[in-house]
Structures are given as structure tokens and as C-alpha cells.
Amino acid sequence: LQGADELKEAEEKYLPTNGRRVNAIILAASRGDELGILTKSIPKSLLNIKGKTILENQIEEFNHVGIKMITVVRGFEKNKYNLSNIKMVDNDDYERTKDLYSLYLAISELKSHTVISYGDIIFKKFILNDLLNDQNDITVIVDADCDLEEGSRDYVETTNRYSRNIFLENVGLKKVSSSLPKQKIHGEFIGLWKVNEKGALVIKDTLNEMAQENDFRHNSIGDLFNRILEKHHISVKYIRGGWLNINTIIDLQKAGEI
């Protein structure tokens, strides 16, 4: 096709990853017990949404913005993962650990420009674009339109509530907890974040510090953020919808609409 090469070159030039070696880590070790029989023999990240697994949907979104170097931390039924050109890291202690331990197992993959994602979420491309265009050391995506009545979530308190003019300010994270008082909840951490070179060093140092503690295997990504906030800024990018965490059969049905 005439001009196809030029079009491809132009598309790549304006990708948010242009000029940067961006990699991704997907934390997908858990079974997803809350889905019952659906995850009896396959992990939640391999559940199907309109012909593709949750994991394949994520990888496709990463590929679309130019991220080709992807590491998946797998655990439950790890041999069910059959993906080409993907690096695999095994968390064989998935039943007794949380996502933070999975991240620790992939610590060598935290580099100059790294995106980290939970393995059971789907999201629209604009969210990933906004995240990659942010220049802060550590940046997390927060949904300002979270449901305050629905189960255990990574609720966050920030320096500024969401408003239409918030893009003019550098919003900072203050705390992550599933038990924040309602008046202090400014949104929900969706499980998608990124680090630059300096941020990666902060994450690595904090992970190695926490790894020496007795309760490390039971700690969450939220615990990591709260520890980092004692010494370093974490930036917040607000969104309003455009993503879904797959926890129920209804979520699977909704996922086809994202």
C-alpha cells in the first residue's frame, strides 16, 4: 500500500513512548477466588472478554502505545499462560502473598520508564497515554468517580480533590487504604502506575527495606505507597471511569463495553 511505511513511521513518531524504552510489569499471580467456579482451573487474568483474555487485552493496549517489553508475574495455574514474546516471572507462593511480593520478584524489571499494572483490570487507551505523558518520578492513576459502597478497594486521599481545573495542579497522594473515612476518600487507585529512573530507584530501595520485615509477604502495593510517602512524593493523575476491575460475573459482562 503506497504510503503505508510513511504512515507507520508517523504513528510511531507520535506515540507517547517515542524516544523512550518503556517496559511494563503485569502482576497476575492470583487465582481470583471471588469469581468462584470461573477461576477453578484458570487464573482470573486468563478469563475471556469478547474473544480475548483480560491479559491479552492489556498486552494489546501496551503494544498500541509502543510498549513491547512486557513481564508477567504468574502464579496460580502458571502453565496455562501461553504468550509469545512475553517474559514470565513465577510467584509460586501466590496463595500466601499479595501483589507487592509479586512486584518484588520482578524487581529487576523496574527500569528507567516502567509501567506497572494489576493483572485483572482493563482500561481505555487514553488512560495509558495520560500516564505515559506524565513526567513525575512516581505516578498513580486514580478514579475520582469510585463507588463508596462496594467491597474492599484501594481508596486514596490526595492533596486536592478532583475538579475540572485540577489538570493545572500537581496533585499528590497522601494515603492509600481500604478503610479510609468517607470524607477523606478522593478516589480509588485503579492498579495502574508508572515510574521513571529516579522513581524506580525509590521503589527498589523501599522494596528491599520492606523485604526484611516479617509481614512483607502480606503487604500490598498500597502499603508500599504509604511507606514511600514518608520520604518521597507520589503524583496522582485523575480519571473519571474508562476502566474496570474484574471481580464478578457482572464485571465480565461490563468489560465488553469498555
Tab-separated table of C-alpha atoms in Angstrom:
chain	number	residue	atom	x	y	z
A	1	LEU	CA	0.000	0.000	0.000
A	2	GLN	CA	1.502	3.299	-1.083
A	3	GLY	CA	2.430	5.488	1.872
A	4	ALA	CA	1.931	2.689	4.409
A	5	ASP	CA	5.539	2.837	5.600
A	6	GLU	CA	5.365	6.613	5.979
A	7	LEU	CA	2.095	6.339	7.912
A	8	LYS	CA	3.563	3.733	10.256
A	9	GLU	CA	6.627	5.908	10.806
A	10	ALA	CA	4.436	8.922	11.603
A	11	GLU	CA	2.304	6.896	14.034
A	12	GLU	CA	5.391	5.641	15.851
A	13	LYS	CA	6.840	9.162	15.995
A	14	TYR	CA	3.845	10.447	17.924
A	15	LEU	CA	3.422	7.506	20.281
A	16	PRO	CA	3.745	8.556	23.942
A	17	THR	CA	6.710	6.166	24.220
A	18	ASN	CA	8.598	7.772	21.317
A	19	GLY	CA	12.312	8.001	22.094
A	20	ARG	CA	11.997	6.053	25.355
A	21	ARG	CA	12.500	2.381	26.131
A	22	VAL	CA	9.321	1.777	28.112
A	23	ASN	CA	8.619	-1.619	29.625
A	24	ALA	CA	5.661	-2.999	31.573
A	25	ILE	CA	5.154	-5.353	34.522
A	26	ILE	CA	1.787	-7.086	34.878
A	27	LEU	CA	1.043	-8.601	38.294
A	28	ALA	CA	-1.118	-11.632	37.518
A	29	ALA	CA	-0.244	-14.308	40.092
A	30	SER	CA	-3.558	-14.584	41.940
A	31	ARG	CA	-6.348	-17.030	41.185
A	32	GLY	CA	-9.277	-14.676	41.713
A	33	ASP	CA	-11.145	-16.642	44.381
A	34	GLU	CA	-14.044	-14.181	44.360
A	35	LEU	CA	-15.100	-15.484	40.920
A	36	GLY	CA	-15.671	-18.997	42.261
A	37	ILE	CA	-16.058	-21.740	39.671
A	38	LEU	CA	-14.929	-19.436	36.832
A	39	THR	CA	-11.395	-19.479	38.224
A	40	LYS	CA	-11.385	-23.059	39.485
A	41	SER	CA	-8.832	-24.115	36.895
A	42	ILE	CA	-7.624	-20.856	35.274
A	43	PRO	CA	-6.361	-17.596	36.785
A	44	LYS	CA	-8.573	-14.520	36.618
A	45	SER	CA	-6.256	-12.769	34.171
A	46	LEU	CA	-6.961	-15.515	31.612
A	47	LEU	CA	-10.747	-15.119	31.687
A	48	ASN	CA	-12.224	-14.284	28.306
A	49	ILE	CA	-13.710	-10.939	27.282
A	50	LYS	CA	-15.137	-10.833	23.752
A	51	GLY	CA	-12.662	-13.342	22.361
A	52	LYS	CA	-9.552	-12.201	24.258
A	53	THR	CA	-8.340	-12.798	27.774
A	54	ILE	CA	-8.005	-9.930	30.256
A	55	LEU	CA	-4.241	-10.316	29.945
A	56	GLU	CA	-4.309	-10.249	26.136
A	57	ASN	CA	-6.415	-7.072	26.271
A	58	GLN	CA	-3.798	-5.424	28.475
A	59	ILE	CA	-0.881	-6.542	26.323
A	60	GLU	CA	-2.677	-5.223	23.246
A	61	GLU	CA	-3.161	-1.818	24.885
A	62	PHE	CA	0.520	-1.712	25.829
A	63	ASN	CA	1.549	-2.675	22.293
A	64	HIS	CA	-0.674	0.039	20.804
A	65	VAL	CA	1.279	2.760	22.614
A	66	GLY	CA	4.655	1.254	21.744
A	67	ILE	CA	5.353	-0.897	24.817
A	68	LYS	CA	6.743	-4.202	23.598
A	69	MET	CA	8.912	-5.291	26.552
A	70	ILE	CA	6.407	-6.884	28.926
A	71	THR	CA	6.930	-9.051	32.002
A	72	VAL	CA	4.069	-11.057	33.518
A	73	VAL	CA	4.296	-12.319	37.096
A	74	ARG	CA	2.256	-15.520	37.120
A	75	GLY	CA	1.289	-17.911	39.924
A	76	PHE	CA	-1.933	-19.943	40.012
A	77	GLU	CA	-2.038	-22.471	37.127
A	78	LYS	CA	1.092	-20.851	35.705
A	79	ASN	CA	1.388	-23.383	32.892
A	80	LYS	CA	-1.859	-22.072	31.399
A	81	TYR	CA	-0.062	-18.912	30.265
A	82	ASN	CA	0.833	-19.322	26.602
A	83	LEU	CA	2.086	-15.976	25.348
A	84	SER	CA	4.833	-15.268	22.839
A	85	ASN	CA	7.444	-12.535	23.310
A	86	ILE	CA	6.470	-12.111	26.977
A	87	LYS	CA	8.907	-12.605	29.853
A	88	MET	CA	7.488	-14.730	32.670
A	89	VAL	CA	8.358	-14.479	36.369
A	90	ASP	CA	6.923	-17.114	38.718
A	91	ASN	CA	5.381	-16.413	42.112
A	92	ASP	CA	4.992	-19.967	43.364
A	93	ASP	CA	3.920	-18.678	46.776
A	94	TYR	CA	0.893	-16.885	45.304
A	95	GLU	CA	-1.558	-18.351	47.841
A	96	ARG	CA	0.233	-16.746	50.794
A	97	THR	CA	1.390	-13.486	49.229
A	98	LYS	CA	-0.033	-10.340	47.682
A	99	ASP	CA	0.806	-8.242	44.635
A	100	LEU	CA	3.651	-6.483	46.440
A	101	TYR	CA	5.578	-9.742	46.702
A	102	SER	CA	4.976	-10.392	43.004
A	103	LEU	CA	6.453	-6.965	42.238
A	104	TYR	CA	9.444	-7.786	44.435
A	105	LEU	CA	10.072	-10.928	42.385
A	106	ALA	CA	10.203	-8.741	39.267
A	107	ILE	CA	12.346	-6.015	40.873
A	108	SER	CA	14.993	-6.294	38.152
A	109	GLU	CA	12.374	-5.176	35.612
A	110	LEU	CA	11.930	-1.778	37.308
A	111	LYS	CA	13.851	0.425	34.889
A	112	SER	CA	14.066	3.972	33.518
A	113	HIS	CA	10.475	4.010	32.256
A	114	THR	CA	8.281	1.240	33.663
A	115	VAL	CA	4.502	0.864	33.793
A	116	ILE	CA	3.102	-1.492	36.445
A	117	SER	CA	-0.406	-2.926	36.286
A	118	TYR	CA	-2.644	-5.296	38.183
A	119	GLY	CA	-3.438	-8.311	36.031
A	120	ASP	CA	-7.215	-8.149	36.448
A	121	ILE	CA	-8.041	-4.707	35.057
A	122	ILE	CA	-8.927	-3.383	31.628
A	123	PHE	CA	-8.666	0.255	30.652
A	124	LYS	CA	-9.117	2.612	27.717
A	125	LYS	CA	-6.097	3.788	25.759
A	126	PHE	CA	-6.386	7.437	26.836
A	127	ILE	CA	-5.610	6.427	30.433
A	128	LEU	CA	-2.331	4.847	29.396
A	129	ASN	CA	-1.491	7.829	27.187
A	130	ASP	CA	-2.053	10.266	30.059
A	131	LEU	CA	0.093	8.148	32.366
A	132	LEU	CA	2.980	7.914	29.904
A	133	ASN	CA	2.944	11.652	29.256
A	134	ASP	CA	3.386	12.432	32.954
A	135	GLN	CA	6.932	13.470	33.909
A	136	ASN	CA	6.885	12.798	37.669
A	137	ASP	CA	9.051	10.150	39.358
A	138	ILE	CA	6.139	8.006	40.522
A	139	THR	CA	2.623	8.481	39.166
A	140	VAL	CA	-0.561	6.580	40.002
A	141	ILE	CA	-3.922	6.607	38.234
A	142	VAL	CA	-6.878	7.440	40.483
A	143	ASP	CA	-10.550	7.262	39.526
A	144	ALA	CA	-12.403	10.189	41.095
A	145	ASP	CA	-15.783	8.507	40.430
A	146	CYS	CA	-15.277	5.486	42.679
A	147	ASP	CA	-18.122	3.607	44.356
A	148	LEU	CA	-18.012	4.094	48.134
A	149	GLU	CA	-20.408	1.250	48.881
A	150	GLU	CA	-18.841	-1.650	47.026
A	151	GLY	CA	-16.423	-4.018	48.777
A	152	SER	CA	-12.738	-3.636	49.576
A	153	ARG	CA	-10.999	-1.102	47.369
A	154	ASP	CA	-7.738	0.855	47.255
A	155	TYR	CA	-9.256	4.161	48.352
A	156	VAL	CA	-6.960	7.169	48.309
A	157	GLU	CA	-6.639	10.517	49.989
A	158	THR	CA	-4.870	13.156	47.918
A	159	THR	CA	-3.689	16.738	48.332
A	160	ASN	CA	-6.540	18.025	46.133
A	161	ARG	CA	-9.963	16.647	45.280
A	162	TYR	CA	-10.805	16.259	41.611
A	163	SER	CA	-12.161	19.319	39.801
A	164	ARG	CA	-12.334	20.440	36.184
A	165	ASN	CA	-9.318	22.680	36.714
A	166	ILE	CA	-7.227	20.068	38.503
A	167	PHE	CA	-5.042	19.451	35.420
A	168	LEU	CA	-3.336	22.758	36.218
A	169	GLU	CA	-2.048	21.410	39.537
A	170	ASN	CA	0.362	18.676	40.574
A	171	VAL	CA	-1.858	16.530	42.786
A	172	GLY	CA	-0.059	14.393	45.339
A	173	LEU	CA	-1.014	11.147	47.028
A	174	LYS	CA	-1.428	11.285	50.813
A	175	LYS	CA	-2.636	7.811	51.791
A	176	VAL	CA	-3.947	4.518	50.409
A	177	SER	CA	-6.331	2.395	52.479
A	178	SER	CA	-9.438	0.235	52.099
A	179	SER	CA	-10.766	1.727	55.341
A	180	LEU	CA	-10.453	5.482	54.830
A	181	PRO	CA	-13.262	7.580	56.346
A	182	LYS	CA	-15.682	8.558	53.578
A	183	GLN	CA	-14.949	12.246	53.970
A	184	LYS	CA	-11.277	11.587	53.200
A	185	ILE	CA	-11.831	9.424	50.121
A	186	HIS	CA	-10.878	11.364	46.999
A	187	GLY	CA	-10.887	8.392	44.637
A	188	GLU	CA	-9.708	4.844	44.015
A	189	PHE	CA	-6.293	3.676	42.861
A	190	ILE	CA	-7.097	1.586	39.785
A	191	GLY	CA	-3.965	-0.596	39.840
A	192	LEU	CA	-2.067	1.220	37.080
A	193	TRP	CA	1.072	3.323	37.719
A	194	LYS	CA	4.489	4.155	36.365
A	195	VAL	CA	7.986	5.149	37.422
A	196	ASN	CA	10.893	6.916	35.784
A	197	GLU	CA	14.551	6.173	36.561
A	198	LYS	CA	14.564	8.060	39.869
A	199	GLY	CA	11.185	6.597	40.845
A	200	ALA	CA	12.410	3.082	40.077
A	201	LEU	CA	15.327	3.565	42.471
A	202	VAL	CA	12.944	4.742	45.189
A	203	ILE	CA	10.708	1.705	44.629
A	204	LYS	CA	13.638	-0.714	44.657
A	205	ASP	CA	15.126	0.757	47.844
A	206	THR	CA	11.752	0.632	49.600
A	207	LEU	CA	11.013	-2.909	48.434
A	208	ASN	CA	14.383	-4.126	49.695
A	209	GLU	CA	13.794	-2.360	53.003
A	210	MET	CA	10.309	-3.846	53.442
A	211	ALA	CA	11.521	-7.312	52.395
A	212	GLN	CA	13.488	-7.515	55.649
A	213	GLU	CA	10.294	-7.211	57.709
A	214	ASN	CA	8.325	-10.226	58.976
A	215	ASP	CA	4.984	-9.239	57.442
A	216	PHE	CA	6.367	-8.379	53.997
A	217	ARG	CA	4.615	-11.219	52.155
A	218	HIS	CA	1.258	-9.979	53.436
A	219	ASN	CA	1.791	-6.367	52.376
A	220	SER	CA	0.058	-4.740	49.419
A	221	ILE	CA	1.008	-2.170	46.786
A	222	GLY	CA	-0.894	0.336	48.927
A	223	ASP	CA	1.438	-0.448	51.839
A	224	LEU	CA	4.374	0.248	49.516
A	225	PHE	CA	2.940	3.635	48.539
A	226	ASN	CA	2.281	4.590	52.160
A	227	ARG	CA	5.880	3.753	53.071
A	228	ILE	CA	7.262	5.739	50.157
A	229	LEU	CA	5.143	8.760	51.101
A	230	GLU	CA	7.179	9.058	54.295
A	231	LYS	CA	10.123	10.222	52.171
A	232	HIS	CA	9.074	10.862	48.563
A	233	HIS	CA	6.287	12.480	46.535
A	234	ILE	CA	3.836	10.317	44.558
A	235	SER	CA	1.894	12.120	41.845
A	236	VAL	CA	-1.781	11.476	41.037
A	237	LYS	CA	-3.415	11.520	37.605
A	238	TYR	CA	-7.195	11.670	37.927
A	239	ILE	CA	-9.603	9.922	35.579
A	240	ARG	CA	-13.369	9.513	35.625
A	241	GLY	CA	-14.218	5.980	34.532
A	242	GLY	CA	-12.880	4.261	31.429
A	243	TRP	CA	-11.595	1.200	33.289
A	244	LEU	CA	-12.848	-1.862	35.143
A	245	ASN	CA	-11.536	-4.228	37.799
A	246	ILE	CA	-12.856	-7.737	37.113
A	247	ASN	CA	-14.252	-9.140	40.369
A	248	THR	CA	-17.670	-10.567	39.450
A	249	ILE	CA	-19.561	-12.153	36.567
A	250	ILE	CA	-21.311	-8.814	36.096
A	251	ASP	CA	-17.891	-7.155	35.734
A	252	LEU	CA	-17.055	-9.618	32.961
A	253	GLN	CA	-20.225	-8.624	31.167
A	254	LYS	CA	-19.500	-4.916	31.631
A	255	ALA	CA	-15.932	-5.377	30.412
A	256	GLY	CA	-17.151	-5.937	26.871
A	257	GLU	CA	-18.468	-2.363	26.892
A	258	ILE	CA	-15.144	-0.713	27.857
